[in-house]
Tab-separated table of C-alpha atoms and ligand atoms in Angstrom:
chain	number	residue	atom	x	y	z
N	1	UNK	CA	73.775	-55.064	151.452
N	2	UNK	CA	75.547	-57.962	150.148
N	3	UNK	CA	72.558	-59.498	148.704
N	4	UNK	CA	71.765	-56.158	146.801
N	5	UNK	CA	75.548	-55.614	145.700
N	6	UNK	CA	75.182	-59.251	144.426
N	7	UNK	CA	72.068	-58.602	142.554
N	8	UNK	CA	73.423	-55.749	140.975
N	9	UNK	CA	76.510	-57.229	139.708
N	10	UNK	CA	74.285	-60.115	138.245
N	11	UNK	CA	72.181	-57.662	136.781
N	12	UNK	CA	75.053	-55.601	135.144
N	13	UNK	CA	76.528	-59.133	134.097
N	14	UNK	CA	73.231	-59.927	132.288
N	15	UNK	CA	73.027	-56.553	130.842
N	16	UNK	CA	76.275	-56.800	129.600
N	17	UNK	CA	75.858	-60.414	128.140
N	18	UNK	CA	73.092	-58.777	126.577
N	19	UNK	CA	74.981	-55.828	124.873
N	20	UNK	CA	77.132	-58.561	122.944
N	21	UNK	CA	74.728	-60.592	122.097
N	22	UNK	CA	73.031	-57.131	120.438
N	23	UNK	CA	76.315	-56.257	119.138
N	24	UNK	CA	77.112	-59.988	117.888
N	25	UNK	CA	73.801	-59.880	116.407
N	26	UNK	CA	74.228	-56.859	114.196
N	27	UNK	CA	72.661	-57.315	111.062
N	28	UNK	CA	72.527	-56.429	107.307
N	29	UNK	CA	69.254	-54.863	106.784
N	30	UNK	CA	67.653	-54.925	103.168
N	31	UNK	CA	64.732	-53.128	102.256
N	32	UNK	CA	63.129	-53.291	99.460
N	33	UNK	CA	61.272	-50.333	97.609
N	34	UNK	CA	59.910	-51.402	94.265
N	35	UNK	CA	61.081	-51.873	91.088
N	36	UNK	CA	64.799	-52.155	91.129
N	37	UNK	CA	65.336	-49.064	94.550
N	38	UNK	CA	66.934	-50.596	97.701
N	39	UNK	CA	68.095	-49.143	100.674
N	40	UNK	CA	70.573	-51.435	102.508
N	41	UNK	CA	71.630	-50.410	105.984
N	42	UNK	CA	75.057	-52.535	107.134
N	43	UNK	CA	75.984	-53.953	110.193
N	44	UNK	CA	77.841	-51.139	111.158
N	45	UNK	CA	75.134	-48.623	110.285
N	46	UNK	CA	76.006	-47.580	106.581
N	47	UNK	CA	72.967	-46.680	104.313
N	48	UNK	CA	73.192	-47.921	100.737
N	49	UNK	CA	70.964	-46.735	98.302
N	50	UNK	CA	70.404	-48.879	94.891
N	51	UNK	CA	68.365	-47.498	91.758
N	52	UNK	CA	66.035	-44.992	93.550
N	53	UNK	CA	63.188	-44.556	91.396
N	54	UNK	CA	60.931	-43.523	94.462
N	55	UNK	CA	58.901	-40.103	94.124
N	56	UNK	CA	57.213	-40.949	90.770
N	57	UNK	CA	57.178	-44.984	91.325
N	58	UNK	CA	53.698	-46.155	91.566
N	59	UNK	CA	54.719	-49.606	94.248
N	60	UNK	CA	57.152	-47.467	96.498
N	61	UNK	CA	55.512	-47.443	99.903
N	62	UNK	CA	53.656	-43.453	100.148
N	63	UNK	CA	56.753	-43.347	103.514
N	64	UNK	CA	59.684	-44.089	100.749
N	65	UNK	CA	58.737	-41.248	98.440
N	66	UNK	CA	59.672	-39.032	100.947
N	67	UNK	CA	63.605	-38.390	99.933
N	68	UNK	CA	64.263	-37.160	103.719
N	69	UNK	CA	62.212	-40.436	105.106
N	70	UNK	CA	66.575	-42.038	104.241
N	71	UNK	CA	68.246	-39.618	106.753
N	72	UNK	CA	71.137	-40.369	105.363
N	73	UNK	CA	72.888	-41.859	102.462
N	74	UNK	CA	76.389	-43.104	102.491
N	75	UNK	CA	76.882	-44.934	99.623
N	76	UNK	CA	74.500	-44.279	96.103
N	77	UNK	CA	74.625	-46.753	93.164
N	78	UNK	CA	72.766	-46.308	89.694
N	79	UNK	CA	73.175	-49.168	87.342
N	80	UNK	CA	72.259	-47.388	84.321
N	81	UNK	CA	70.456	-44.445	83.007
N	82	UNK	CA	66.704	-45.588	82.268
N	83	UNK	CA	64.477	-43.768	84.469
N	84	UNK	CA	63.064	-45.916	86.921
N	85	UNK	CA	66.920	-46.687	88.307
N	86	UNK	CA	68.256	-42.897	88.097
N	87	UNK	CA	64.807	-40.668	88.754
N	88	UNK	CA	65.856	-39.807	91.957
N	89	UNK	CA	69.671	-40.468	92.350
N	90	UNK	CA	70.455	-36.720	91.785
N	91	UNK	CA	67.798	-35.248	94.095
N	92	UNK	CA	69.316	-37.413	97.272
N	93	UNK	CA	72.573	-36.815	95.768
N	94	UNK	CA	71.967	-33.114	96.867
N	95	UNK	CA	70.008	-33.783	99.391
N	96	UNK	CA	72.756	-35.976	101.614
N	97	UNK	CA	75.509	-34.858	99.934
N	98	UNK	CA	76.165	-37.984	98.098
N	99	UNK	CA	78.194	-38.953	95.250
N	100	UNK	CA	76.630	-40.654	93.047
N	101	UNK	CA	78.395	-43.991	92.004
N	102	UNK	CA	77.020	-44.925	88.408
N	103	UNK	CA	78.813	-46.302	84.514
N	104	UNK	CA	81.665	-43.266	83.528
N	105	UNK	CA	79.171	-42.566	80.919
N	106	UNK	CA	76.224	-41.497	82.715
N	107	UNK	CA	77.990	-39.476	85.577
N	108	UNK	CA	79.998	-37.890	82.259
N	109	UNK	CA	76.264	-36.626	80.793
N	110	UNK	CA	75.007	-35.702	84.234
N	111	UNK	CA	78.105	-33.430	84.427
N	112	UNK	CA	78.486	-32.047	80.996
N	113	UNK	CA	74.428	-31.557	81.231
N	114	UNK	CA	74.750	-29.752	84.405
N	115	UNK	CA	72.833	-31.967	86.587
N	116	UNK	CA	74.872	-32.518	89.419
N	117	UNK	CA	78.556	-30.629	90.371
N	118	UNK	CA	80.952	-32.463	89.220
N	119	UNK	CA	82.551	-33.257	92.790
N	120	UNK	CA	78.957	-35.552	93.279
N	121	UNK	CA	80.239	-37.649	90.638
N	122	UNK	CA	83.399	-39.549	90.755
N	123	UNK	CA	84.376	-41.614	87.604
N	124	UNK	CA	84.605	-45.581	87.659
N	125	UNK	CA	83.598	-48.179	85.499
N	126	UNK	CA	83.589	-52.079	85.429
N	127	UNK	CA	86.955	-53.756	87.278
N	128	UNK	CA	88.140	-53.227	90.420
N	129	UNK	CA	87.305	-52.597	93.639
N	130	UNK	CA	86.446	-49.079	95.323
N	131	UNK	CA	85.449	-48.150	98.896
N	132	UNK	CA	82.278	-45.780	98.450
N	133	UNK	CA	81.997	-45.057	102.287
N	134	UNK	CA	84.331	-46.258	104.655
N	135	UNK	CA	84.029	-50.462	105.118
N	136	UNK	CA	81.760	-50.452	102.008
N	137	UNK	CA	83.290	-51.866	98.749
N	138	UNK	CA	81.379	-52.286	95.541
N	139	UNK	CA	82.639	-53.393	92.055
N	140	UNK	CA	80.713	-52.741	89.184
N	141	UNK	CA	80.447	-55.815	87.167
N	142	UNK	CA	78.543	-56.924	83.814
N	143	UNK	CA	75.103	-56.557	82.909
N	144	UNK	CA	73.588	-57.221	78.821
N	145	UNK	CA	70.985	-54.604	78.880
N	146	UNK	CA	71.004	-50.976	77.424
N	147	UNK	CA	71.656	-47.836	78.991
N	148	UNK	CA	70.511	-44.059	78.034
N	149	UNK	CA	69.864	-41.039	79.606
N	150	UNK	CA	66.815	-39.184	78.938
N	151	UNK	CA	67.137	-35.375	80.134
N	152	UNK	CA	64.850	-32.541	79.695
N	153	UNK	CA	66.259	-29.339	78.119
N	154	UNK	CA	65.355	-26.413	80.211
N	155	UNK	CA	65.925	-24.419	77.147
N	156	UNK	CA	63.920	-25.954	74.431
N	157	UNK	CA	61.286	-27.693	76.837
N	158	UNK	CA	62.138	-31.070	74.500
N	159	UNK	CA	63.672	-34.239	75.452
N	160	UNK	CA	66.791	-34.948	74.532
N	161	UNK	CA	68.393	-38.759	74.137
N	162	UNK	CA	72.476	-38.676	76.167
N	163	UNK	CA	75.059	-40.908	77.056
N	164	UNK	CA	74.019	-43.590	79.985
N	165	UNK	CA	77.242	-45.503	79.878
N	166	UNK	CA	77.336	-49.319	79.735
N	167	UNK	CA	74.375	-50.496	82.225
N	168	UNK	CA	76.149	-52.541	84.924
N	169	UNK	CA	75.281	-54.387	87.961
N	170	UNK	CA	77.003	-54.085	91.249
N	171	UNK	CA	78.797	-56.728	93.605
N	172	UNK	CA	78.044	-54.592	97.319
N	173	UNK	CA	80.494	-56.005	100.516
N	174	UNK	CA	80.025	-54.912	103.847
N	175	UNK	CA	82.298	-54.581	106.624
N	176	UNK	CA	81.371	-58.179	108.075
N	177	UNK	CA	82.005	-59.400	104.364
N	178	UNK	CA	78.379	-59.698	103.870
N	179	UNK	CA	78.083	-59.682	99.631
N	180	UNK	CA	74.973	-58.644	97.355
N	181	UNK	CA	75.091	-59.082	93.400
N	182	UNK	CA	72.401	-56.293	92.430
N	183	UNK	CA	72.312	-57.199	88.758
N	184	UNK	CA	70.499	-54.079	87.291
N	185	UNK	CA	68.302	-54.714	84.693
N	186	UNK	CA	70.095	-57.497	82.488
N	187	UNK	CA	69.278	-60.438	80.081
N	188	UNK	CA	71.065	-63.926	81.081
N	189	UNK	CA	75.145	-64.045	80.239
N	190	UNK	CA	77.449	-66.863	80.773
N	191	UNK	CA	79.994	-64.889	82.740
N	192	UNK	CA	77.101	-64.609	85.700
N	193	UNK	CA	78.499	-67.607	86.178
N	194	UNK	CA	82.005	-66.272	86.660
N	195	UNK	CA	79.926	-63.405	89.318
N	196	UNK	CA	78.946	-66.031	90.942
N	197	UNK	CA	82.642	-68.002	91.749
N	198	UNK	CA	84.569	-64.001	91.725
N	199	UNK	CA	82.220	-62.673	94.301
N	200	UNK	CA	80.111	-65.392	95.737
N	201	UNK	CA	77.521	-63.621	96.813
N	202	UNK	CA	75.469	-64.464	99.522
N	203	UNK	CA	72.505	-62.382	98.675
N	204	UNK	CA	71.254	-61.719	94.531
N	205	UNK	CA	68.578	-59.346	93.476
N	206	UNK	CA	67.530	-60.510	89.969
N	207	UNK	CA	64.813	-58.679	87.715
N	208	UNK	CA	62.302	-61.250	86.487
N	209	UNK	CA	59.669	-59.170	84.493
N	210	UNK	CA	60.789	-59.607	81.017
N	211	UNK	CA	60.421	-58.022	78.070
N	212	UNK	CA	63.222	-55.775	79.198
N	213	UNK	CA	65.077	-58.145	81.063
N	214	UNK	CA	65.547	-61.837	82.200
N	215	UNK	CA	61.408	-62.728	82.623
N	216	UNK	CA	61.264	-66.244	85.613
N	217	UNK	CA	62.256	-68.614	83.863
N	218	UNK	CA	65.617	-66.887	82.521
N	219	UNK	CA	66.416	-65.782	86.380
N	220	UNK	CA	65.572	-69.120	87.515
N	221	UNK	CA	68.376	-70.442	85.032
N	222	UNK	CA	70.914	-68.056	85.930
N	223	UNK	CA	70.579	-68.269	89.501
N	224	UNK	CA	70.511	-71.949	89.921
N	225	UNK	CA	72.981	-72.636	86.855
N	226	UNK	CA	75.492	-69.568	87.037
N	227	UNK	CA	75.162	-66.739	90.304
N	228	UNK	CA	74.737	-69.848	92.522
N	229	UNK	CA	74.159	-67.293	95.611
N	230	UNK	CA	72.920	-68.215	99.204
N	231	UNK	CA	69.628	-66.645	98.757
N	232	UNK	CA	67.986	-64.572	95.896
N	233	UNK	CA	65.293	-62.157	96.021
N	234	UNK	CA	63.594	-61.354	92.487
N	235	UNK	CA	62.934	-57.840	91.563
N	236	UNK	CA	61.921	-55.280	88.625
N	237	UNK	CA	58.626	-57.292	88.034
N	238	UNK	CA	54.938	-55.766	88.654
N	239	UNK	CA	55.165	-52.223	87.792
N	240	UNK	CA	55.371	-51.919	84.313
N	241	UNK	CA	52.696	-53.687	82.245
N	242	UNK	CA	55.135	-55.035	79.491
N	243	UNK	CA	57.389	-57.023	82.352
N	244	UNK	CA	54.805	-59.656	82.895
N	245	UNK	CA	56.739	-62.044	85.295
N	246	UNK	CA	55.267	-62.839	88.524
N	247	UNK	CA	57.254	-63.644	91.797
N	248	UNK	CA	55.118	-67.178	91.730
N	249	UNK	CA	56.355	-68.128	88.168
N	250	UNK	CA	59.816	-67.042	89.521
N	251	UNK	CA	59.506	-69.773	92.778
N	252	UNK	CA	58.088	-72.212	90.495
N	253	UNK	CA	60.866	-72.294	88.434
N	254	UNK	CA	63.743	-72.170	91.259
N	255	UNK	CA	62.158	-75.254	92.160
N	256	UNK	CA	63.603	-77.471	95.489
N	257	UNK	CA	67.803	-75.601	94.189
N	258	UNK	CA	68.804	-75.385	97.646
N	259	UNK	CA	68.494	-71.400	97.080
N	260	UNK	CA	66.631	-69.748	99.908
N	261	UNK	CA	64.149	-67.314	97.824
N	262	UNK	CA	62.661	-64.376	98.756
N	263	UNK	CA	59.444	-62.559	97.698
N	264	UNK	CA	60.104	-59.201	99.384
N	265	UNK	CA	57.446	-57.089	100.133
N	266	UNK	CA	58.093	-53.106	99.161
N	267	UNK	CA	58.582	-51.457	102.120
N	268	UNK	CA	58.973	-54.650	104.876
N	269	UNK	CA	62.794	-54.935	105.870
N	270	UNK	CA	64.850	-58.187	105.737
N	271	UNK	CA	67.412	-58.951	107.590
N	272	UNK	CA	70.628	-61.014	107.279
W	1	ZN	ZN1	66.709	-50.419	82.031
């Protein structure tokens, strides 16, 4: 009996040891899902969605395009209004209930177009720090880009050009202090390099196609000379034709920085 009470008591003591190291071991989860869409699920189990151009977006894993595949959304950030970063931000607004975190502008044209109730989308712009769900603070910071928000009038069947706010990229921290810089689409600026000392992130998703944006060489410079972040994974590259920049030319140019880089895979998680 002794023996068996002693075995049990190491056996709860190793399943116990085992627990903490589970719940030391927590982790950020990052998941990439084409183009500029992320879903980023914190230690503590909060589900951040970034630009979720999923349905219509021909690299999004056939699993992704499924708006219920999420389960849940706690936190949803738009950087601007282009398509392939707000195409599906109202649906899983709706869908999870969801305010939509985006520039003043845009939420202003989504409201005044009759897109969304107004109470899924609560004003901010760049400064300052908010809590979108609780232990989850973003900032919206920066980005030199263009933002406009294409909507089509029920009425008239036309398109019609609206408001998208200034585009802006977003500093994400999770409870553990974990940081990503998700830069939106953006050209290089000299105060990335103030992003990089305010925030220091320890995660940066940077577009490298071009045309539209920073192309590899452009990223390469900003990362290594401005963001400085722990690791850097480059996105908005290989879906449309005119953003030519390849993850390789993107590597090439980060060169032996001390950066850990990142060519995600749409679709396979990361963790941190
Ligand atoms: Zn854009």
């Amino acid at each position: 009996m002794v023996r068996i009470a002693r075995q049990l008591a190491a056996g709860l003591l190793v399943a116990g040891l085992a627990a903490a190291a589970f719940a030391q071991a927590a982790k950020t989860e990052v998941l990439w899902l084409a183009q500029a869409a992320f879903r980023i699920t914190s230690p503590g189990g909060k589900v951040i969605v970034i630009d979720p151009w999923l349905r219509t977006n021909p690299k999004t894993p056939e699993a992704w395009k499924k708006l219920e595949a999420f389960g849940k959304v706690d936190a949803l950030l738009v950087t601007h209004g282009h398509f392939d970063h707000v195409a599906d931000a109202p649906a899983l607004a709706l869908m999870y209930d969801t305010p939509i975190r985006a520039p003043g502008g845009l939420n202003q044209s989504l409201d005044t177009l009759g897109v969304l109730p107004a109470k899924l989308l609560p004003r901010m712009d760049k400064g300052g720090t908010v809590e979108a769900a609780p232990g989850i603070r973003i900032a919206a910071v920066h980005a030199e880009h263009s933002s406009l928000y294409v909507w089509q009038n029920p009425a008239t069947g036309k398109n019609e050009t609206h408001v998208g706010g200034e585009p802006i990229g977003w500093i994400i921290e999770l409870e553990n202090g974990f940081r990503t810089y998700h830069a939106g689409d953006t050209a290089v600026f000299g105060d990335m390099k103030y992003i990089g000392e305010r925030y220091k992130p320890d995660l940066a998703l940077v577009p490298i196609g071009g045309n539209f944006t920073m192309d590899p060489a452009d990223a390469a410079y900003a990362v290594k000379e401005l963001i400085r972040p722990k690791a850097v994974i480059p996105i908005h590259y290989g879906v449309n034709p005119l953003a030519k920049g390849t993850a390789k030319e993107f590597v090439d140019a980060m060169g032996s920085s001390g950066i850990r880089v990142i060519v995600a895979e749409p679709g396979v998680p990361l963790l941190f």
